[in-house]
CSV table of N, CA and C in Angstrom, one decimal:
chain,number,residue,atom,x,y,z
A,28,GLN,N,-30.7,8.5,35.0
A,28,GLN,CA,-30.3,7.1,35.1
A,28,GLN,C,-30.1,6.4,33.8
A,29,VAL,N,-31.1,6.3,33.0
A,29,VAL,CA,-31.1,5.7,31.7
A,29,VAL,C,-31.6,6.6,30.7
A,30,GLN,N,-30.9,6.7,29.6
A,30,GLN,CA,-31.3,7.5,28.5
A,30,GLN,C,-31.4,6.6,27.2
A,31,LEU,N,-32.4,6.9,26.4
A,31,LEU,CA,-32.5,6.3,25.1
A,31,LEU,C,-32.5,7.4,24.0
A,32,VAL,N,-31.5,7.3,23.1
A,32,VAL,CA,-31.4,8.3,22.1
A,32,VAL,C,-31.7,7.7,20.8
A,33,GLU,N,-32.7,8.3,20.1
A,33,GLU,CA,-33.2,7.8,18.8
A,33,GLU,C,-32.7,8.6,17.7
A,34,SER,N,-32.6,8.0,16.5
A,34,SER,CA,-32.2,8.7,15.3
A,34,SER,C,-32.7,7.9,14.1
A,35,GLY,N,-32.7,8.6,13.0
A,35,GLY,CA,-33.0,7.9,11.7
A,35,GLY,C,-34.4,8.3,11.1
A,36,GLY,N,-35.2,9.0,11.8
A,36,GLY,CA,-36.5,9.4,11.3
A,36,GLY,C,-36.3,10.4,10.2
A,37,GLY,N,-37.4,10.6,9.4
A,37,GLY,CA,-37.4,11.6,8.4
A,37,GLY,C,-38.5,11.4,7.4
A,38,LEU,N,-38.3,12.0,6.2
A,38,LEU,CA,-39.3,12.0,5.2
A,38,LEU,C,-38.9,11.0,4.1
A,39,VAL,N,-39.9,10.2,3.6
A,39,VAL,CA,-39.6,9.3,2.6
A,39,VAL,C,-40.9,9.1,1.7
A,40,GLN,N,-40.7,8.7,0.4
A,40,GLN,CA,-41.8,8.4,-0.4
A,40,GLN,C,-42.3,7.0,-0.2
A,41,ALA,N,-43.5,6.8,-0.5
A,41,ALA,CA,-44.1,5.5,-0.4
A,41,ALA,C,-43.2,4.5,-1.2
A,42,GLY,N,-43.0,3.3,-0.6
A,42,GLY,CA,-42.1,2.3,-1.2
A,42,GLY,C,-40.7,2.5,-0.8
A,43,GLY,N,-40.3,3.5,-0.1
A,43,GLY,CA,-38.9,3.8,0.3
A,43,GLY,C,-38.6,3.1,1.6
A,44,SER,N,-37.4,3.4,2.1
A,44,SER,CA,-36.9,2.7,3.3
A,44,SER,C,-36.3,3.7,4.3
A,45,LEU,N,-36.4,3.4,5.5
A,45,LEU,CA,-35.7,4.2,6.6
A,45,LEU,C,-35.1,3.2,7.6
A,46,ARG,N,-34.1,3.6,8.3
A,46,ARG,CA,-33.5,2.8,9.4
A,46,ARG,C,-33.4,3.6,10.6
A,47,LEU,N,-34.2,3.2,11.6
A,47,LEU,CA,-34.1,3.8,12.9
A,47,LEU,C,-33.1,3.2,13.9
A,48,SER,N,-32.5,3.9,14.7
A,48,SER,CA,-31.7,3.4,15.7
A,48,SER,C,-32.0,4.0,17.1
A,49,CYS,N,-31.6,3.3,18.1
A,49,CYS,CA,-31.9,3.7,19.5
A,49,CYS,C,-30.7,3.2,20.4
A,50,ALA,N,-30.0,4.1,20.9
A,50,ALA,CA,-28.9,3.7,21.8
A,50,ALA,C,-29.2,3.9,23.3
A,51,VAL,N,-29.0,2.9,24.1
A,51,VAL,CA,-29.3,3.0,25.5
A,51,VAL,C,-28.1,3.2,26.3
A,52,SER,N,-28.1,4.1,27.2
A,52,SER,CA,-27.0,4.4,28.1
A,52,SER,C,-27.4,4.7,29.5
A,53,GLY,N,-26.5,4.6,30.5
A,53,GLY,CA,-26.8,5.0,31.8
A,53,GLY,C,-26.4,3.9,32.8
A,54,SER,N,-26.9,4.0,34.0
A,54,SER,CA,-26.5,3.0,35.1
A,54,SER,C,-27.4,1.8,35.0
A,55,ILE,N,-27.2,1.1,33.9
A,55,ILE,CA,-28.0,-0.1,33.6
A,55,ILE,C,-27.3,-1.4,34.0
A,56,PHE,N,-28.0,-2.3,34.5
A,56,PHE,CA,-27.5,-3.6,34.8
A,56,PHE,C,-27.6,-4.6,33.7
A,57,SER,N,-28.8,-4.7,33.2
A,57,SER,CA,-29.1,-5.5,32.0
A,57,SER,C,-30.3,-5.0,31.3
A,58,ILE,N,-30.3,-5.3,30.0
A,58,ILE,CA,-31.4,-5.0,29.1
A,58,ILE,C,-32.1,-6.2,28.7
A,59,ASN,N,-33.4,-6.2,28.9
A,59,ASN,CA,-34.2,-7.4,28.5
A,59,ASN,C,-34.8,-7.1,27.1
A,60,THR,N,-36.1,-6.9,27.0
A,60,THR,CA,-36.7,-6.6,25.8
A,60,THR,C,-36.5,-5.2,25.3
A,61,MET,N,-36.2,-5.0,24.0
A,61,MET,CA,-36.2,-3.7,23.4
A,61,MET,C,-37.3,-3.7,22.3
A,62,ASN,N,-37.9,-2.5,22.3
A,62,ASN,CA,-39.1,-2.4,21.5
A,62,ASN,C,-39.2,-1.1,20.7
A,63,TRP,N,-40.0,-1.2,19.6
A,63,TRP,CA,-40.4,0.0,18.9
A,63,TRP,C,-41.9,0.2,18.9
A,64,TYR,N,-42.3,1.4,19.4
A,64,TYR,CA,-43.7,1.7,19.3
A,64,TYR,C,-43.9,2.9,18.3
A,65,ARG,N,-45.2,3.1,17.9
A,65,ARG,CA,-45.5,4.3,17.1
A,65,ARG,C,-46.8,4.8,17.5
A,66,GLN,N,-47.0,6.1,17.3
A,66,GLN,CA,-48.2,6.8,17.6
A,66,GLN,C,-48.5,7.8,16.5
A,67,ALA,N,-49.6,7.6,15.8
A,67,ALA,CA,-50.1,8.6,14.8
A,67,ALA,C,-51.1,9.5,15.4
A,68,PRO,N,-51.3,10.7,14.9
A,68,PRO,CA,-52.4,11.5,15.4
A,68,PRO,C,-53.7,10.9,15.4
A,69,GLY,N,-54.4,10.9,16.6
A,69,GLY,CA,-55.7,10.3,16.8
A,69,GLY,C,-55.7,8.8,17.1
A,70,ASN,N,-54.5,8.3,17.2
A,70,ASN,CA,-54.4,6.8,17.5
A,70,ASN,C,-53.7,6.6,18.8
A,71,TYR,N,-53.9,5.4,19.3
A,71,TYR,CA,-53.1,5.0,20.5
A,71,TYR,C,-51.7,4.6,20.1
A,72,ARG,N,-50.8,4.7,21.1
A,72,ARG,CA,-49.5,4.2,20.9
A,72,ARG,C,-49.5,2.7,20.8
A,73,GLU,N,-49.0,2.2,19.7
A,73,GLU,CA,-49.0,0.7,19.4
A,73,GLU,C,-47.6,0.1,19.3
A,74,LEU,N,-47.5,-1.1,19.7
A,74,LEU,CA,-46.3,-1.8,19.6
A,74,LEU,C,-46.1,-2.2,18.1
A,75,VAL,N,-44.9,-1.9,17.6
A,75,VAL,CA,-44.6,-2.2,16.2
A,75,VAL,C,-43.7,-3.5,16.1
A,76,ALA,N,-42.7,-3.5,17.0
A,76,ALA,CA,-41.8,-4.7,16.9
A,76,ALA,C,-41.1,-4.8,18.3
A,77,ALA,N,-40.7,-6.0,18.6
A,77,ALA,CA,-40.0,-6.3,19.9
A,77,ALA,C,-38.9,-7.3,19.6
A,78,ILE,N,-37.9,-7.2,20.4
A,78,ILE,CA,-36.8,-8.2,20.3
A,78,ILE,C,-36.3,-8.5,21.7
A,79,THR,N,-36.1,-9.7,22.0
A,79,THR,CA,-35.6,-10.1,23.3
A,79,THR,C,-34.0,-10.1,23.4
A,80,SER,N,-33.5,-10.3,24.5
A,80,SER,CA,-32.0,-10.3,24.7
A,80,SER,C,-31.4,-11.4,23.9
A,81,GLY,N,-32.1,-12.5,23.6
A,81,GLY,CA,-31.7,-13.6,22.8
A,81,GLY,C,-31.9,-13.5,21.4
A,82,GLY,N,-32.6,-12.4,20.9
A,82,GLY,CA,-32.8,-12.2,19.5
A,82,GLY,C,-34.1,-12.6,19.0
A,83,SER,N,-35.0,-13.1,19.8
A,83,SER,CA,-36.4,-13.5,19.3
A,83,SER,C,-37.2,-12.2,19.0
A,84,THR,N,-37.9,-12.3,18.0
A,84,THR,CA,-38.6,-11.1,17.5
A,84,THR,C,-40.1,-11.3,17.4
A,85,ASN,N,-40.9,-10.2,17.5
A,85,ASN,CA,-42.3,-10.2,17.3
A,85,ASN,C,-42.7,-8.9,16.5
A,86,TYR,N,-43.7,-8.9,15.7
A,86,TYR,CA,-44.1,-7.8,14.9
A,86,TYR,C,-45.6,-7.6,14.9
A,87,ALA,N,-46.0,-6.4,14.8
A,87,ALA,CA,-47.4,-6.1,14.5
A,87,ALA,C,-47.7,-6.6,13.1
A,88,SER,N,-49.0,-7.1,13.0
A,88,SER,CA,-49.4,-7.7,11.7
A,88,SER,C,-49.3,-6.7,10.6
A,89,SER,N,-49.4,-5.4,10.9
A,89,SER,CA,-49.4,-4.4,9.8
A,89,SER,C,-48.0,-4.1,9.2
A,90,VAL,N,-47.0,-4.6,9.9
A,90,VAL,CA,-45.6,-4.3,9.4
A,90,VAL,C,-44.9,-5.6,9.1
A,91,LYS,N,-45.5,-6.7,9.4
A,91,LYS,CA,-44.8,-8.0,9.3
A,91,LYS,C,-44.4,-8.2,7.8
A,92,GLY,N,-43.2,-8.6,7.6
A,92,GLY,CA,-42.7,-8.8,6.2
A,92,GLY,C,-42.1,-7.5,5.6
A,93,ARG,N,-42.3,-6.4,6.2
A,93,ARG,CA,-41.7,-5.1,5.8
A,93,ARG,C,-40.7,-4.5,6.7
A,94,PHE,N,-40.9,-4.7,8.0
A,94,PHE,CA,-40.0,-4.2,9.0
A,94,PHE,C,-39.1,-5.3,9.6
A,95,THR,N,-37.9,-4.9,10.0
A,95,THR,CA,-37.0,-5.9,10.7
A,95,THR,C,-36.4,-5.2,11.9
A,96,ILE,N,-36.6,-5.8,13.1
A,96,ILE,CA,-35.9,-5.3,14.3
A,96,ILE,C,-34.7,-6.1,14.5
A,97,SER,N,-33.6,-5.4,15.0
A,97,SER,CA,-32.4,-6.1,15.3
A,97,SER,C,-31.7,-5.4,16.5
A,98,ARG,N,-30.7,-6.0,17.1
A,98,ARG,CA,-30.0,-5.3,18.2
A,98,ARG,C,-28.6,-5.7,18.2
A,99,ASP,N,-27.8,-4.8,18.7
A,99,ASP,CA,-26.3,-5.0,18.9
A,99,ASP,C,-26.1,-4.9,20.4
A,100,ASN,N,-26.0,-6.0,21.0
A,100,ASN,CA,-25.9,-6.0,22.5
A,100,ASN,C,-24.6,-5.3,23.0
A,101,ALA,N,-23.5,-5.4,22.2
A,101,ALA,CA,-22.3,-4.8,22.6
A,101,ALA,C,-22.4,-3.3,22.6
A,102,LYS,N,-23.3,-2.8,21.8
A,102,LYS,CA,-23.5,-1.3,21.7
A,102,LYS,C,-24.7,-0.9,22.4
A,103,ASN,N,-25.5,-1.8,23.0
A,103,ASN,CA,-26.8,-1.5,23.6
A,103,ASN,C,-27.7,-0.7,22.7
A,104,THR,N,-27.8,-1.1,21.5
A,104,THR,CA,-28.5,-0.4,20.5
A,104,THR,C,-29.5,-1.3,19.8
A,105,VAL,N,-30.7,-0.8,19.5
A,105,VAL,CA,-31.7,-1.5,18.8
A,105,VAL,C,-32.0,-0.7,17.5
A,106,TYR,N,-32.3,-1.5,16.4
A,106,TYR,CA,-32.5,-0.9,15.1
A,106,TYR,C,-33.9,-1.3,14.6
A,107,LEU,N,-34.5,-0.5,13.7
A,107,LEU,CA,-35.7,-0.9,13.0
A,107,LEU,C,-35.5,-0.5,11.6
A,108,GLN,N,-35.3,-1.5,10.8
A,108,GLN,CA,-35.2,-1.4,9.3
A,108,GLN,C,-36.6,-1.4,8.7
A,109,MET,N,-37.0,-0.3,8.1
A,109,MET,CA,-38.4,-0.2,7.6
A,109,MET,C,-38.3,-0.1,6.0
A,110,ASN,N,-38.9,-1.1,5.4
A,110,ASN,CA,-38.9,-1.2,3.9
A,110,ASN,C,-40.3,-1.1,3.4
A,111,SER,N,-40.5,-0.8,2.2
A,111,SER,CA,-41.8,-0.8,1.5
A,111,SER,C,-42.7,0.1,2.3
A,112,LEU,N,-42.3,1.2,2.7
A,112,LEU,CA,-43.1,2.1,3.6
A,112,LEU,C,-44.3,2.6,2.9
A,113,LYS,N,-45.4,2.7,3.7
A,113,LYS,CA,-46.7,3.2,3.3
A,113,LYS,C,-47.1,4.4,4.0
A,114,PRO,N,-48.0,5.3,3.4
A,114,PRO,CA,-48.4,6.5,4.1
A,114,PRO,C,-49.0,6.2,5.5
A,115,GLU,N,-49.6,5.1,5.7
A,115,GLU,CA,-50.2,4.7,7.0
A,115,GLU,C,-49.1,4.4,8.0
A,116,ASP,N,-47.9,4.3,7.6
A,116,ASP,CA,-46.8,4.1,8.6
A,116,ASP,C,-46.4,5.4,9.2
A,117,THR,N,-46.9,6.5,8.7
A,117,THR,CA,-46.5,7.8,9.2
A,117,THR,C,-46.9,7.9,10.7
A,118,ALA,N,-46.0,8.3,11.6
A,118,ALA,CA,-46.2,8.3,13.0
A,118,ALA,C,-44.9,8.8,13.7
A,119,VAL,N,-45.0,9.1,15.0
A,119,VAL,CA,-43.9,9.2,15.8
A,119,VAL,C,-43.5,7.9,16.3
A,120,TYR,N,-42.3,7.5,16.1
A,120,TYR,CA,-41.8,6.2,16.6
A,120,TYR,C,-41.0,6.3,17.8
A,121,TYR,N,-41.3,5.5,18.8
A,121,TYR,CA,-40.6,5.6,20.1
A,121,TYR,C,-39.9,4.3,20.4
A,122,CYS,N,-38.7,4.4,20.9
A,122,CYS,CA,-37.9,3.3,21.4
A,122,CYS,C,-38.3,3.1,22.9
A,123,ASN,N,-38.3,1.8,23.3
A,123,ASN,CA,-38.7,1.5,24.6
A,123,ASN,C,-37.9,0.2,25.0
A,124,THR,N,-37.6,0.2,26.3
A,124,THR,CA,-36.9,-1.0,26.8
A,124,THR,C,-37.3,-1.3,28.2
A,125,HIS,N,-37.3,-2.5,28.6
A,125,HIS,CA,-37.4,-3.0,29.9
A,125,HIS,C,-36.0,-3.4,30.4
A,126,ALA,N,-35.6,-2.8,31.5
A,126,ALA,CA,-34.2,-3.0,31.9
A,126,ALA,C,-34.1,-3.1,33.5
A,127,ILE,N,-33.1,-3.7,33.9
A,127,ILE,CA,-32.8,-3.7,35.4
A,127,ILE,C,-31.7,-2.7,35.6
A,128,VAL,N,-32.0,-1.8,36.5
A,128,VAL,CA,-31.0,-0.7,36.8
A,128,VAL,C,-30.6,-0.7,38.3
A,129,ARG,N,-29.5,-0.1,38.6
A,129,ARG,CA,-29.0,0.0,39.9
A,129,ARG,C,-29.4,1.3,40.6
A,130,GLY,N,-30.1,1.2,41.7
A,130,GLY,CA,-30.4,2.4,42.5
A,130,GLY,C,-29.4,2.5,43.7
A,131,PRO,N,-29.6,3.5,44.5
A,131,PRO,CA,-28.6,3.7,45.6
A,131,PRO,C,-28.6,2.5,46.6
A,132,ALA,N,-29.7,1.9,46.8
A,132,ALA,CA,-29.7,0.8,47.8
A,132,ALA,C,-30.4,-0.5,47.3
A,133,MET,N,-30.7,-0.5,46.0
A,133,MET,CA,-31.4,-1.6,45.4
A,133,MET,C,-31.3,-1.7,43.9
A,134,MET,N,-31.6,-2.8,43.4
A,134,MET,CA,-31.8,-3.0,41.9
A,134,MET,C,-33.2,-3.1,41.6
A,135,TYR,N,-33.7,-2.6,40.5
A,135,TYR,CA,-35.1,-2.7,40.2
A,135,TYR,C,-35.2,-2.7,38.7
A,136,GLU,N,-36.4,-3.2,38.3
A,136,GLU,CA,-36.7,-3.3,36.9
A,136,GLU,C,-37.7,-2.1,36.5
A,137,ASN,N,-37.4,-1.5,35.4
A,137,ASN,CA,-38.2,-0.4,35.0
A,137,ASN,C,-38.4,-0.3,33.5
A,138,GLU,N,-39.2,0.5,33.1
A,138,GLU,CA,-39.5,0.8,31.7
A,138,GLU,C,-39.0,2.1,31.3
A,139,PHE,N,-38.3,2.2,30.2
A,139,PHE,CA,-37.7,3.5,29.7
A,139,PHE,C,-38.1,3.8,28.3
A,140,TRP,N,-38.2,5.1,28.0
A,140,TRP,CA,-38.7,5.5,26.7
A,140,TRP,C,-37.7,6.5,26.1
A,141,GLY,N,-37.6,6.5,24.8
A,141,GLY,CA,-36.9,7.5,24.0
A,141,GLY,C,-37.9,8.7,23.8
A,142,GLN,N,-37.3,9.8,23.2
A,142,GLN,CA,-38.1,11.0,23.0
A,142,GLN,C,-39.0,10.9,21.8
A,143,GLY,N,-38.8,9.9,20.9
A,143,GLY,CA,-39.6,9.8,19.7
A,143,GLY,C,-38.9,10.4,18.5
A,144,THR,N,-39.1,9.8,17.4
A,144,THR,CA,-38.6,10.4,16.1
A,144,THR,C,-39.7,10.3,15.1
A,145,GLN,N,-39.9,11.4,14.3
A,145,GLN,CA,-41.0,11.4,13.3
A,145,GLN,C,-40.6,10.7,12.1
A,146,VAL,N,-41.5,9.9,11.6
A,146,VAL,CA,-41.4,9.2,10.3
A,146,VAL,C,-42.6,9.6,9.5
A,147,THR,N,-42.4,10.2,8.3
A,147,THR,CA,-43.4,10.7,7.4
A,147,THR,C,-43.3,10.0,6.1
A,148,VAL,N,-44.3,9.4,5.6
A,148,VAL,CA,-44.3,8.7,4.3
A,148,VAL,C,-45.3,9.4,3.4
A,149,SER,N,-44.8,9.9,2.3
A,149,SER,CA,-45.7,10.6,1.3
A,149,SER,C,-46.0,9.7,0.1
A,150,SER,N,-47.2,9.9,-0.4
A,150,SER,CA,-47.6,9.2,-1.6
A,150,SER,C,-47.0,9.8,-2.9
């Protein structure tokens, strides 16, 4: 029904930058919040950044001032610009969205996840 395709992860030195993207497609009616989560080995999956359909944003305290989330509603795509990267930012980053989708006999709200993309920051 709904697919989230992520790209942009990779290897970077501390202090460097990466830009993640996530494109949403499928039988979607509307997209509400779009989010980025991350999960490092031994840690719980945590919310990194969120953006509403109107463009309001929220960030985890650990990334505030370094990361910027944005979205292109015409392309159903969310981005995460990551600057001044630190080794502790190393994790698998997951795109997530809350959306209303069309079913055979109803419309419903659900949560969807991307497959994850690895971000590794070296000292």
